[in-house]
Tab-separated table of N, CA and C and ligand atoms in Angstrom:
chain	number	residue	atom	x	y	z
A	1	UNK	N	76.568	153.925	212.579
A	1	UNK	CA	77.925	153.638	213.083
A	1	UNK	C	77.849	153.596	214.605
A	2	UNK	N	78.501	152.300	215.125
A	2	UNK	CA	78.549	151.970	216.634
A	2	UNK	C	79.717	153.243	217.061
A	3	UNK	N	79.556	153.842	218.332
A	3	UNK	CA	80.708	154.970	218.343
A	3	UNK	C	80.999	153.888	220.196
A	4	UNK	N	82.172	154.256	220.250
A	4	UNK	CA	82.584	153.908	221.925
A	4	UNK	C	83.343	154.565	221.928
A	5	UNK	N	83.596	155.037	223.257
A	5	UNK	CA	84.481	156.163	224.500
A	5	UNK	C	84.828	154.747	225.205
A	6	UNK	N	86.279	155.687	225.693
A	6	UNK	CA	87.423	154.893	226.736
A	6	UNK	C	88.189	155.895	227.274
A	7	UNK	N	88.306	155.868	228.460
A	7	UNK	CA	88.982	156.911	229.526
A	7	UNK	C	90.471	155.808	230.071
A	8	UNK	N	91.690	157.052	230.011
A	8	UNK	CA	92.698	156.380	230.440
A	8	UNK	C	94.377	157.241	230.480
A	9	UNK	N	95.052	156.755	231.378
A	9	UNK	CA	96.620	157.460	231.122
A	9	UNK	C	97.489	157.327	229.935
A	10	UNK	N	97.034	155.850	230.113
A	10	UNK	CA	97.768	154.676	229.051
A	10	UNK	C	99.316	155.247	229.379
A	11	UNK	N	100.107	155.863	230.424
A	11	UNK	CA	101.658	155.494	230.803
A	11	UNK	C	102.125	154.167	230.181
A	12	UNK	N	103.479	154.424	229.549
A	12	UNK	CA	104.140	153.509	229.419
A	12	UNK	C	103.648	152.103	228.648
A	13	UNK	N	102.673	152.521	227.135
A	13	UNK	CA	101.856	151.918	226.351
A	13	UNK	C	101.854	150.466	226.820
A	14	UNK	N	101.234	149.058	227.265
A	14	UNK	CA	102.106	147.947	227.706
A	14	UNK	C	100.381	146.853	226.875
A	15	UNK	N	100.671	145.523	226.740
A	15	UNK	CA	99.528	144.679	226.176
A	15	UNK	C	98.046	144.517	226.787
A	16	UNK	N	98.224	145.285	228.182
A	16	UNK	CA	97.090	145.577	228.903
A	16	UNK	C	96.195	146.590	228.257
A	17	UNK	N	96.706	147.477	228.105
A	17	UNK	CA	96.202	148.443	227.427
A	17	UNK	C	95.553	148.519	225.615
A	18	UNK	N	96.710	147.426	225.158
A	18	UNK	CA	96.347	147.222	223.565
A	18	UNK	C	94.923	146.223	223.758
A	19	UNK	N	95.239	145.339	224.807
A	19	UNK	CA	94.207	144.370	224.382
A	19	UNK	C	92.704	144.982	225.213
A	20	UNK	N	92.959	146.051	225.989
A	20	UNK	CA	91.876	146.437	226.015
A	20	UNK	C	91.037	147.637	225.375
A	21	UNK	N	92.058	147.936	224.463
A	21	UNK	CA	91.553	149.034	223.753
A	21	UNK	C	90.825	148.137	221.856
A	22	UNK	N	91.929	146.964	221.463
A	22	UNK	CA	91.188	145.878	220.556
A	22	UNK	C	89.907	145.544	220.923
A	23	UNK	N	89.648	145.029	222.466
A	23	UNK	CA	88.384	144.911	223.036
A	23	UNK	C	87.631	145.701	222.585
A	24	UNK	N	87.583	146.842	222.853
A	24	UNK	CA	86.583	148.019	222.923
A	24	UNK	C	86.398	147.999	221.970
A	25	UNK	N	87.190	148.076	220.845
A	25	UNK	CA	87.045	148.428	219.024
A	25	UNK	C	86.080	147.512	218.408
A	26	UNK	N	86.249	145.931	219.129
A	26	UNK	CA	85.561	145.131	218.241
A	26	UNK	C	83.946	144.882	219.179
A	27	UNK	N	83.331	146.187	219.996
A	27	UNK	CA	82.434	146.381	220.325
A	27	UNK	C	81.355	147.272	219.618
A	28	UNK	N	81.784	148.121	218.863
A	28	UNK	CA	81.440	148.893	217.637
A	28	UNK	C	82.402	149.238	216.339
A	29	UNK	N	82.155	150.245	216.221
A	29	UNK	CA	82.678	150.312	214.353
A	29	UNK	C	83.717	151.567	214.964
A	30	UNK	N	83.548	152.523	215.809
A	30	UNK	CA	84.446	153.568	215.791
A	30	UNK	C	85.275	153.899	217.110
A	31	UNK	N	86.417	153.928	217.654
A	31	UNK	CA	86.827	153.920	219.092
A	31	UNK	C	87.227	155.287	219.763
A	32	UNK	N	86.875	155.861	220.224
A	32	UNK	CA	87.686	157.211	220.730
A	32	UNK	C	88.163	156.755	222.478
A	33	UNK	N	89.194	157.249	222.299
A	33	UNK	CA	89.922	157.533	223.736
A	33	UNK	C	90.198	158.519	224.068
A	34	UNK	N	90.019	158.829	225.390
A	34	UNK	CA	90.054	160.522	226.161
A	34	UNK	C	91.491	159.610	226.794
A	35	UNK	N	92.468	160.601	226.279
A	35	UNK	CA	93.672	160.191	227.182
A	35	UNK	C	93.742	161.454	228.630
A	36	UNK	N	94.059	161.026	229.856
A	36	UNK	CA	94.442	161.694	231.066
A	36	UNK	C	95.512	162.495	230.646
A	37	UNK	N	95.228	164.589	230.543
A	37	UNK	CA	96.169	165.247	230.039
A	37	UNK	C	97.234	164.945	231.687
A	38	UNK	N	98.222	166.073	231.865
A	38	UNK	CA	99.064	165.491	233.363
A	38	UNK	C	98.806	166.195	234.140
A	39	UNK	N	98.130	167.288	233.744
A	39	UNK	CA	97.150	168.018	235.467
A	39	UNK	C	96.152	166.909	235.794
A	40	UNK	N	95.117	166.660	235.534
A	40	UNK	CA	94.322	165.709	235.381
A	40	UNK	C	94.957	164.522	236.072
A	41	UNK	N	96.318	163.834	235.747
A	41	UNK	CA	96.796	162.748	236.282
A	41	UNK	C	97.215	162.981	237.703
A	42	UNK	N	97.200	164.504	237.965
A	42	UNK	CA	97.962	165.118	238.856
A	42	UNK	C	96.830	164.728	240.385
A	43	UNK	N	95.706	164.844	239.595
A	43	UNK	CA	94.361	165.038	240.570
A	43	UNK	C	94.017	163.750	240.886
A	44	UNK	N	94.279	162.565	239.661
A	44	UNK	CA	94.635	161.202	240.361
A	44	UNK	C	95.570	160.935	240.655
A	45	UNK	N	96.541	161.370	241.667
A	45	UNK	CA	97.541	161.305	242.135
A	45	UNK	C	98.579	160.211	241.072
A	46	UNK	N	98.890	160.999	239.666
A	46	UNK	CA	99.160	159.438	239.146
A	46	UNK	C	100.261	161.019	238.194
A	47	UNK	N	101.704	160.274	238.160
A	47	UNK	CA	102.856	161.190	237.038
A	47	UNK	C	102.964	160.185	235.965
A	48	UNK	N	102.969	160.406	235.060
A	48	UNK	CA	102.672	159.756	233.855
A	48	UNK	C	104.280	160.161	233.438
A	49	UNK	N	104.907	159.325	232.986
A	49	UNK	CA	106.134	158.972	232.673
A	49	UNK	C	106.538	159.764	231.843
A	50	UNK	N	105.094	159.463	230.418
A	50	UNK	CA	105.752	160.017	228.986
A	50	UNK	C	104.770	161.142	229.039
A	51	UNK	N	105.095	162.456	228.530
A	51	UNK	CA	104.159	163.453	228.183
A	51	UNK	C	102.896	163.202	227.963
A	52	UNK	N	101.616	164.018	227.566
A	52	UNK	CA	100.570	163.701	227.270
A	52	UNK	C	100.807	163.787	225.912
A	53	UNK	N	101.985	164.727	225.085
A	53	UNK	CA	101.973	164.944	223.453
A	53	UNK	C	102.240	163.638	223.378
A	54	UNK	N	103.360	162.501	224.271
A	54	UNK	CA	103.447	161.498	223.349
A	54	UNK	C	102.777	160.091	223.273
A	55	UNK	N	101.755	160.537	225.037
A	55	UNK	CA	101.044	159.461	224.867
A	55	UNK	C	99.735	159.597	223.681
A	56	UNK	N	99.604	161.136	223.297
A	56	UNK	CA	98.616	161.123	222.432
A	56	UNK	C	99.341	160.530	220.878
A	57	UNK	N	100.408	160.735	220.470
A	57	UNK	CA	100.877	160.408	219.236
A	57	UNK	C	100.713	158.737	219.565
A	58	UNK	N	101.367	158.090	220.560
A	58	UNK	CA	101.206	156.777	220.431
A	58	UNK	C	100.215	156.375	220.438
A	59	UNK	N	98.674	156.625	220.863
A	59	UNK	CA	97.446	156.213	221.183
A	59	UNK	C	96.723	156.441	219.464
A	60	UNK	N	97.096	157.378	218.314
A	60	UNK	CA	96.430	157.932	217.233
A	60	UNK	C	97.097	156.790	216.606
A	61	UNK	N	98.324	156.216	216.938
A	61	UNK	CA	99.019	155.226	216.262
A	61	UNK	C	98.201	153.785	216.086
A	62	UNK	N	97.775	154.096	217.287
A	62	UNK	CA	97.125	152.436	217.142
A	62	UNK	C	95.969	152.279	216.314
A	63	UNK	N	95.801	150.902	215.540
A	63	UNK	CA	94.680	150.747	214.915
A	63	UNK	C	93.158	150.843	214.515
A	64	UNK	N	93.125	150.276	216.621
A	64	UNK	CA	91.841	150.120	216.839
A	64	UNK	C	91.698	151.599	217.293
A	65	UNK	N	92.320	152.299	217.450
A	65	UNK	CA	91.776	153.853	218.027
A	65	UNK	C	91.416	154.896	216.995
A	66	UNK	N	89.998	155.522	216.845
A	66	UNK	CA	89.872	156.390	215.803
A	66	UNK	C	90.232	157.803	215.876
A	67	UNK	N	90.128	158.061	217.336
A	67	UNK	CA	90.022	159.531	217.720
A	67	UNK	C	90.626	159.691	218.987
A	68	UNK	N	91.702	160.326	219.334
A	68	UNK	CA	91.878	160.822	220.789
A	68	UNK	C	91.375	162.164	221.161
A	69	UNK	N	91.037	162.108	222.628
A	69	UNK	CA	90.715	163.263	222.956
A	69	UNK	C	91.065	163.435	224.482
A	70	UNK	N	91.080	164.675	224.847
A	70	UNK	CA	91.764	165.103	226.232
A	70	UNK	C	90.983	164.407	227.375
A	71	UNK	N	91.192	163.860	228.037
A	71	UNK	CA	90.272	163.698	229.180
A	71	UNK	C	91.216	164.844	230.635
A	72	UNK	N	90.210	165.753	230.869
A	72	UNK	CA	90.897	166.978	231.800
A	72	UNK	C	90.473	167.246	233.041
A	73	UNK	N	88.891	165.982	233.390
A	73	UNK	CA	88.385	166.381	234.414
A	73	UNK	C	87.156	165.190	234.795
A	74	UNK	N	87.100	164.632	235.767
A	74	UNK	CA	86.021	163.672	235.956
A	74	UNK	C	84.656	163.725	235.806
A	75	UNK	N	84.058	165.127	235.659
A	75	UNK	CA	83.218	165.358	235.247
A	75	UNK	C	82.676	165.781	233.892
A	76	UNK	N	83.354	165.115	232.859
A	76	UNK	CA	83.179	165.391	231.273
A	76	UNK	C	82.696	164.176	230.717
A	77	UNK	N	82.556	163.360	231.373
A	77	UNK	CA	82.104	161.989	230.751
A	77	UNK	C	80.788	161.870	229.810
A	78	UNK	N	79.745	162.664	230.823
A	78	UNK	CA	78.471	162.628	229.919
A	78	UNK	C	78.222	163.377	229.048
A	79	UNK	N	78.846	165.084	228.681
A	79	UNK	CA	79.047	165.723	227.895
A	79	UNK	C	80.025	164.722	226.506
A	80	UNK	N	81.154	164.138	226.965
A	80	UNK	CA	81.847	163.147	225.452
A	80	UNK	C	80.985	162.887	225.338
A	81	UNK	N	79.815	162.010	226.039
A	81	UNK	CA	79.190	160.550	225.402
A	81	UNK	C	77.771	161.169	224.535
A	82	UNK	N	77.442	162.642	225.067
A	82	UNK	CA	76.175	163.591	224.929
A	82	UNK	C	76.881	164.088	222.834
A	83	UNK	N	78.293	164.410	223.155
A	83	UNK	CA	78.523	165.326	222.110
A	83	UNK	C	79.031	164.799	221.270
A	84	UNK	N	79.618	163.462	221.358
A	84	UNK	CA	80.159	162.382	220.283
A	84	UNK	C	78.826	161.699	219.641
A	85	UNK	N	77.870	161.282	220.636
A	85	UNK	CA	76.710	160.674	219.969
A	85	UNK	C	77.116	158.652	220.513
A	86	UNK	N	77.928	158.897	221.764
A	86	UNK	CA	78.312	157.552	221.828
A	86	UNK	C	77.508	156.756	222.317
A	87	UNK	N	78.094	155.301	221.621
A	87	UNK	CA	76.479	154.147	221.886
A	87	UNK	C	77.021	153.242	223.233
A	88	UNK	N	78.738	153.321	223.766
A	88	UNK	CA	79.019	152.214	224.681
A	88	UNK	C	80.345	152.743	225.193
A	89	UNK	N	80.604	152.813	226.300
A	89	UNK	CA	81.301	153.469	227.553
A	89	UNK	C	82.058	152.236	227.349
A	90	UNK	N	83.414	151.893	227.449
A	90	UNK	CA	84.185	151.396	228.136
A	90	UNK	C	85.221	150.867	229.039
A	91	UNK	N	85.251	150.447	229.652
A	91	UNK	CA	86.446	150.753	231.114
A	91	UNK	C	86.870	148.990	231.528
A	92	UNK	N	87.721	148.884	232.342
A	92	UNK	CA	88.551	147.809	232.560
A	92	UNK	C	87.845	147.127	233.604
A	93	UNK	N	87.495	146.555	234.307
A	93	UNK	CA	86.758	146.085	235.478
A	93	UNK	C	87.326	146.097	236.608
A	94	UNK	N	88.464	147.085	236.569
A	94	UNK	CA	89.287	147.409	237.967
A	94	UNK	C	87.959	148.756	238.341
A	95	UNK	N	87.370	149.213	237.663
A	95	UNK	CA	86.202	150.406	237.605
A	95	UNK	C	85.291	149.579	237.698
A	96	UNK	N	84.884	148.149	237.670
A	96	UNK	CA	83.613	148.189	237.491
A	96	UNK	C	82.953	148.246	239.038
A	97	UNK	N	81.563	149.422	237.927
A	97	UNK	CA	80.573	149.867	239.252
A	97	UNK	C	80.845	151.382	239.086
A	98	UNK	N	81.964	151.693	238.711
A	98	UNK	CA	82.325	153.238	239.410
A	98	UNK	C	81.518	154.317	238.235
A	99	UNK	N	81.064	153.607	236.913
A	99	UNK	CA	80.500	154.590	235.869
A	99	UNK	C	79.004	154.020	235.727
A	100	UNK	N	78.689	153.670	236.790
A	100	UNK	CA	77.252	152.728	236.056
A	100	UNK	C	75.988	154.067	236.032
A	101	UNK	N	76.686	155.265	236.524
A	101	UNK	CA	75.709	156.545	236.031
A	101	UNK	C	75.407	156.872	234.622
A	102	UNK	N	76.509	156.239	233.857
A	102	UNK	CA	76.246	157.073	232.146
A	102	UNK	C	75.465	155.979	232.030
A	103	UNK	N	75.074	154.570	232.254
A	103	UNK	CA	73.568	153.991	231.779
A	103	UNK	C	72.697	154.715	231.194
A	104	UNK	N	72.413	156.043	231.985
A	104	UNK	CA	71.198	156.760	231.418
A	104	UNK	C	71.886	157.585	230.086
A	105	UNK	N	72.811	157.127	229.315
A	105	UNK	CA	73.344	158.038	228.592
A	105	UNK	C	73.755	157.007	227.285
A	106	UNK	N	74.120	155.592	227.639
A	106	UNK	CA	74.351	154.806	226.874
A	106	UNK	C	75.136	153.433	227.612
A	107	UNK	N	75.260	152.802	226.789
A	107	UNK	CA	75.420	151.019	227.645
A	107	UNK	C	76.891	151.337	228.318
A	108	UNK	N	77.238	150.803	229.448
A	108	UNK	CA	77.846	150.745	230.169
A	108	UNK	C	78.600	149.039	230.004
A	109	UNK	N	80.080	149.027	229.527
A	109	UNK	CA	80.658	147.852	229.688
A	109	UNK	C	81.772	148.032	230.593
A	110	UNK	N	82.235	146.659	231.381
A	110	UNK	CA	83.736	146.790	231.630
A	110	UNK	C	84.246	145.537	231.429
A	111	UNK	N	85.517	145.638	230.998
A	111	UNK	CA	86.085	144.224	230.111
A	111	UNK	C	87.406	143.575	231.477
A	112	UNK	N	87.366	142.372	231.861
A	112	UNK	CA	88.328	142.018	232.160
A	112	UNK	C	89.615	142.695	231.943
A	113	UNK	N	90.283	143.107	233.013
A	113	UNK	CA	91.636	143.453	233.264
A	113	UNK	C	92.762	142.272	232.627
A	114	UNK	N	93.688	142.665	231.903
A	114	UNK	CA	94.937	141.724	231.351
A	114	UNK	C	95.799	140.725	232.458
A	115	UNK	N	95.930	140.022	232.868
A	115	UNK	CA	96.687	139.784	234.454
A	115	UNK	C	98.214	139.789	234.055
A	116	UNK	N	98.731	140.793	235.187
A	116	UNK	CA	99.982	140.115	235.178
A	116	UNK	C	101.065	141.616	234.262
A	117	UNK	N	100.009	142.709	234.385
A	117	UNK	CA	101.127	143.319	233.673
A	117	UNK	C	100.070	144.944	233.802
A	118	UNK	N	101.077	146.124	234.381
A	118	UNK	CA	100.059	147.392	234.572
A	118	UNK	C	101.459	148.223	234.458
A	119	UNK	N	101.411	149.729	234.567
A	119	UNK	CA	102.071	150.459	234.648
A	119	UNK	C	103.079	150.664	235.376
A	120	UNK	N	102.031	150.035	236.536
A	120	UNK	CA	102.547	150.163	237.450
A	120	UNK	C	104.047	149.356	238.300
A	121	UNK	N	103.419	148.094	237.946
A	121	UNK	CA	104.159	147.116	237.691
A	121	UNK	C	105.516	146.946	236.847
A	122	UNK	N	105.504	147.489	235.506
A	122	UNK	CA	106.849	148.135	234.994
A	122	UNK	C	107.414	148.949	235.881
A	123	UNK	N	106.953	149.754	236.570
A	123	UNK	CA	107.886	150.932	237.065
A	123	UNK	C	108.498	150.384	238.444
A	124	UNK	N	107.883	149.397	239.235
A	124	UNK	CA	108.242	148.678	239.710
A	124	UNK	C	109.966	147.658	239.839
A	125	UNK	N	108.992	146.289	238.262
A	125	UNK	CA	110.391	145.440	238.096
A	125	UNK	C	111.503	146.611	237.957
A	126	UNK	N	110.990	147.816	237.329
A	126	UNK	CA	112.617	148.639	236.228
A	126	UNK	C	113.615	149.153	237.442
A	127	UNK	N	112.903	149.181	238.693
A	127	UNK	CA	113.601	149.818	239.978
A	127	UNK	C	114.617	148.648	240.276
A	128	UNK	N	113.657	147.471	239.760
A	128	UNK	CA	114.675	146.377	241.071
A	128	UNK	C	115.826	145.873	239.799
A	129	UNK	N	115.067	146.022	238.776
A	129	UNK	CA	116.042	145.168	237.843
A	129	UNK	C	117.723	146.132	237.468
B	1	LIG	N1	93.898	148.013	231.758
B	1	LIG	C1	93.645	146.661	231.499
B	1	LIG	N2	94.552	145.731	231.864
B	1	LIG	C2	95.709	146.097	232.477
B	1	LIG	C3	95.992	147.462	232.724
B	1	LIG	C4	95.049	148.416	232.348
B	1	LIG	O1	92.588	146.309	230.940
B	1	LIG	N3	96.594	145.126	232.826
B	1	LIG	C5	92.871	148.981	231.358
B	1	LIG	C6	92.323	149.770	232.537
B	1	LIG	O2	91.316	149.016	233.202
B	1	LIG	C7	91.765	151.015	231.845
B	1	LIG	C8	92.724	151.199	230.670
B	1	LIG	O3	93.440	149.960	230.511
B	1	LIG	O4	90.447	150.737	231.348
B	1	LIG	C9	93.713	152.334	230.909
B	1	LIG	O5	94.383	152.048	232.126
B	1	LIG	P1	95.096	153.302	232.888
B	1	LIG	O6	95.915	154.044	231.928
B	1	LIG	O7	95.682	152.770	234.157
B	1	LIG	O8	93.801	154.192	233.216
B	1	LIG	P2	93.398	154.804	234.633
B	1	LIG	O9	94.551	155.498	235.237
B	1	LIG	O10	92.692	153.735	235.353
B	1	LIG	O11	92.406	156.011	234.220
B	1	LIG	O12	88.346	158.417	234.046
B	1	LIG	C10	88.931	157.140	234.042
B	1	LIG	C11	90.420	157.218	234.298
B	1	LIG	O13	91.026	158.150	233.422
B	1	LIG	C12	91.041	155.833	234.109
């Protein structure tokens, strides 16, 4: 069984996020995502809208996702990928370059970014609209 890891906030669930998490899925057979708990988001200067309970219920929801798990600290990456047994890292190519250390741990991808639509960007239009 192909296993892949994906690191992320996922705020405000949006098609950026689905289609890059479908991506990842149809790279192996099993998908886990470390969702950003909100200390953690805190340290990337980033407030996550919806709780971490409900971004984790929405993230177990989705199809392509097999497993969530906490992501709590930037330095846990190679321990997931060591203790899951994972065969392929994936990240958005707004990162690419920034993980090319877990190579020595397992393949390193990053998938085109969605255009035209981020978190950030909602929180944005919702101010002006
Ligand atoms: N993403 C995407 N297209 C978008 C928006 C996001 O492909 N339009 C991808 C990002 O590249 C990332 C994933 O969706 O791979 C989750 O995005 P965020 O929730 O913004 O994740 P981020 O805050 O970048 O956290 O340790 C890594 C960090 O936790 C990544």
């Amino acid at each position: 069984m192909k296993k892949v890891i994906t690191y992320g906030t996922f705020d405000l669930f949006h098609v950026g996020h689905l289609n890059l998490l479908r991506r990842a899925k149809e790279l192996g057979d099993y998908l886990i995502v470390a969702v950003s708990s909100d200390a953690f988001n805190a340290s990337k200067g980033k407030k996550a809208y919806h709780s971490i309970e409900d971004r984790v219920k929405i993230l177990e929801a989705i199809e392509y996702v097999d497993e969530v798990i906490l992501e709590e600290s930037w330095n846990q990456k190679i321990d997931d990928i060591l203790s899951n047994n994972v065969d392929i890292f994936v990240m958005g190519d707004d990162w690419k370059g920034e993980f090319d250390y877990l190579k020595d741990y397992c393949e390193v991808v990053y998938l085109p970014r969605t255009e035209g639509i981020s978190t950030t960007k909602i929180k944005r239009d919702l101010k002006v609209g």
